[in-house]
PDB file of C-alpha atoms in Angstrom:
ATOM      1  CA  MET J  40       0.000   0.000   0.000  1.00  0.00           C
ATOM      2  CA  ILE J  41       1.381   3.396  -0.953  1.00  0.00           C
ATOM      3  CA  GLN J  42       1.308   6.045   1.735  1.00  0.00           C
ATOM      4  CA  ARG J  43       1.336   9.518   0.240  1.00  0.00           C
ATOM      5  CA  ASN J  44       2.006  12.706   2.125  1.00  0.00           C
ATOM      6  CA  VAL J  45       1.274  15.836   0.087  1.00  0.00           C
ATOM      7  CA  VAL J  46       2.958  19.089   0.999  1.00  0.00           C
ATOM      8  CA  ILE J  47       2.465  22.443  -0.675  1.00  0.00           C
ATOM      9  CA  LEU J  48       5.892  24.029  -0.843  1.00  0.00           C
ATOM     10  CA  VAL J  49       5.864  27.392   0.899  1.00  0.00           C
ATOM     11  CA  SER J  50       9.258  27.609   2.596  1.00  0.00           C
ATOM     12  CA  THR J  51      12.705  27.950   1.095  1.00  0.00           C
ATOM     13  CA  MET J  52      15.409  25.297   1.126  1.00  0.00           C
ATOM     14  CA  SER J  53      18.887  26.817   1.370  1.00  0.00           C
ATOM     15  CA  ASN J  54      20.827  23.608   2.091  1.00  0.00           C
ATOM     16  CA  TYR J  55      20.198  19.896   1.919  1.00  0.00           C
ATOM     17  CA  LYS J  56      17.970  19.314   4.939  1.00  0.00           C
ATOM     18  CA  PHE J  57      16.316  15.963   4.296  1.00  0.00           C
ATOM     19  CA  LYS J  58      16.644  12.964   6.612  1.00  0.00           C
ATOM     20  CA  GLU J  59      16.703  10.646   3.579  1.00  0.00           C
ATOM     21  CA  ALA J  60      19.954   9.843   1.791  1.00  0.00           C
ATOM     22  CA  GLU J  61      21.038  12.242  -0.937  1.00  0.00           C
ATOM     23  CA  THR J  62      20.672   9.364  -3.408  1.00  0.00           C
ATOM     24  CA  THR J  63      16.963   8.864  -2.635  1.00  0.00           C
ATOM     25  CA  ALA J  64      14.925   8.677  -5.848  1.00  0.00           C
ATOM     26  CA  CYS J  65      13.174  11.862  -6.838  1.00  0.00           C
ATOM     27  CA  PHE J  66      10.683  12.321  -9.648  1.00  0.00           C
ATOM     28  CA  MET J  67      10.454  15.730 -11.294  1.00  0.00           C
ATOM     29  CA  CYS J  68       8.408  16.968 -14.195  1.00  0.00           C
ATOM     30  CA  ASP J  69      10.540  18.354 -17.005  1.00  0.00           C
ATOM     31  CA  HIS J  70       9.017  21.795 -16.421  1.00  0.00           C
ATOM     32  CA  VAL J  71      10.651  21.925 -12.991  1.00  0.00           C
ATOM     33  CA  MET J  72      13.868  20.243 -14.128  1.00  0.00           C
ATOM     34  CA  ASN J  73      14.242  22.745 -17.001  1.00  0.00           C
ATOM     35  CA  LYS J  74      13.217  25.632 -14.726  1.00  0.00           C
ATOM     36  CA  THR J  75      10.320  26.691 -16.962  1.00  0.00           C
ATOM     37  CA  ARG J  76       7.889  26.380 -14.029  1.00  0.00           C
ATOM     38  CA  PRO J  77       8.425  26.541 -10.264  1.00  0.00           C
ATOM     39  CA  ILE J  78       7.874  23.668  -7.844  1.00  0.00           C
ATOM     40  CA  MET J  79       4.303  23.985  -6.624  1.00  0.00           C
ATOM     41  CA  LEU J  80       3.595  20.439  -5.418  1.00  0.00           C
ATOM     42  CA  VAL J  81       5.811  18.167  -3.331  1.00  0.00           C
ATOM     43  CA  THR J  82       4.946  14.619  -2.298  1.00  0.00           C
ATOM     44  CA  HIS J  83       6.825  12.131  -0.159  1.00  0.00           C
ATOM     45  CA  ASP J  84       5.708   8.586  -0.890  1.00  0.00           C
ATOM     46  CA  GLU J  85       6.458   5.336   0.910  1.00  0.00           C
ATOM     47  CA  ASP J  86       5.787   1.926  -0.582  1.00  0.00           C
ATOM     48  CA  GLY J  87       7.000  -0.694   1.872  1.00  0.00           C
ATOM     49  CA  GLU J  88      10.780  -0.739   1.598  1.00  0.00           C
ATOM     50  CA  TYR J  89      10.953   2.139  -0.924  1.00  0.00           C
ATOM     51  CA  GLU J  90      10.456   5.816  -0.413  1.00  0.00           C
ATOM     52  CA  TYR J  91      10.728   8.622  -2.904  1.00  0.00           C
ATOM     53  CA  TRP J  92       9.935  12.276  -3.423  1.00  0.00           C
ATOM     54  CA  GLN J  93       8.138  14.077  -6.221  1.00  0.00           C
ATOM     55  CA  PHE J  94       8.756  17.730  -7.088  1.00  0.00           C
ATOM     56  CA  LEU J  95       6.153  18.857  -9.609  1.00  0.00           C
ATOM     57  CA  CYS J  96       4.864  22.079 -11.124  1.00  0.00           C
ATOM     58  CA  GLY J  97       1.297  21.216 -10.112  1.00  0.00           C
ATOM     59  CA  GLU J  98      -0.151  21.542 -13.607  1.00  0.00           C
ATOM     60  CA  THR J  99      -2.121  18.761 -15.314  1.00  0.00           C
ATOM     61  CA  ASP J 100      -0.651  18.949 -18.829  1.00  0.00           C
ATOM     62  CA  HIS J 101       1.863  16.110 -18.356  1.00  0.00           C
ATOM     63  CA  ASN J 102       2.441  12.872 -20.223  1.00  0.00           C
ATOM     64  CA  ASP J 103       4.713   9.937 -19.339  1.00  0.00           C
ATOM     65  CA  GLY J 104       7.664  11.526 -21.151  1.00  0.00           C
ATOM     66  CA  ASP J 105       7.511  14.616 -18.942  1.00  0.00           C
ATOM     67  CA  ILE J 106       8.619  12.759 -15.807  1.00  0.00           C
ATOM     68  CA  LYS J 107      12.339  12.593 -15.021  1.00  0.00           C
ATOM     69  CA  ILE J 108      14.134  10.635 -12.289  1.00  0.00           C
ATOM     70  CA  THR J 109      16.999  12.180 -10.348  1.00  0.00           C
ATOM     71  CA  SER J 110      18.482  12.090  -6.861  1.00  0.00           C
ATOM     72  CA  LEU J 111      17.027  14.098  -4.010  1.00  0.00           C
ATOM     73  CA  LYS J 112      20.316  16.007  -3.749  1.00  0.00           C
ATOM     74  CA  LYS J 113      20.235  16.959  -7.451  1.00  0.00           C
ATOM     75  CA  ALA J 114      16.596  18.036  -7.108  1.00  0.00           C
ATOM     76  CA  THR J 115      17.500  20.433  -4.304  1.00  0.00           C
ATOM     77  CA  GLN J 116      20.327  21.817  -6.449  1.00  0.00           C
ATOM     78  CA  ILE J 117      17.987  22.411  -9.420  1.00  0.00           C
ATOM     79  CA  ASP J 118      15.604  24.419  -7.268  1.00  0.00           C
ATOM     80  CA  PRO J 119      17.178  25.342  -3.929  1.00  0.00           C
ATOM     81  CA  GLN J 120      14.241  27.572  -2.909  1.00  0.00           C
TER      82      GLN J 120
END
């Protein structure tokens, strides 16, 4: 069973401040990865032994090709706010 915690991003992230390893999987839409839209929706999902984050623009105009996988550390470097 997937447990999903949804957080609307309102604070800024100046440094890596996550308890998860920097190599934790992170899904980003290409809009966020390419910096054409800001992060507006953050989820932290747990599925048994796996956990991952999603940093998304919050829009609904995505297809499967718009989702990119990166590390949590890289995600915080792409958008440190």
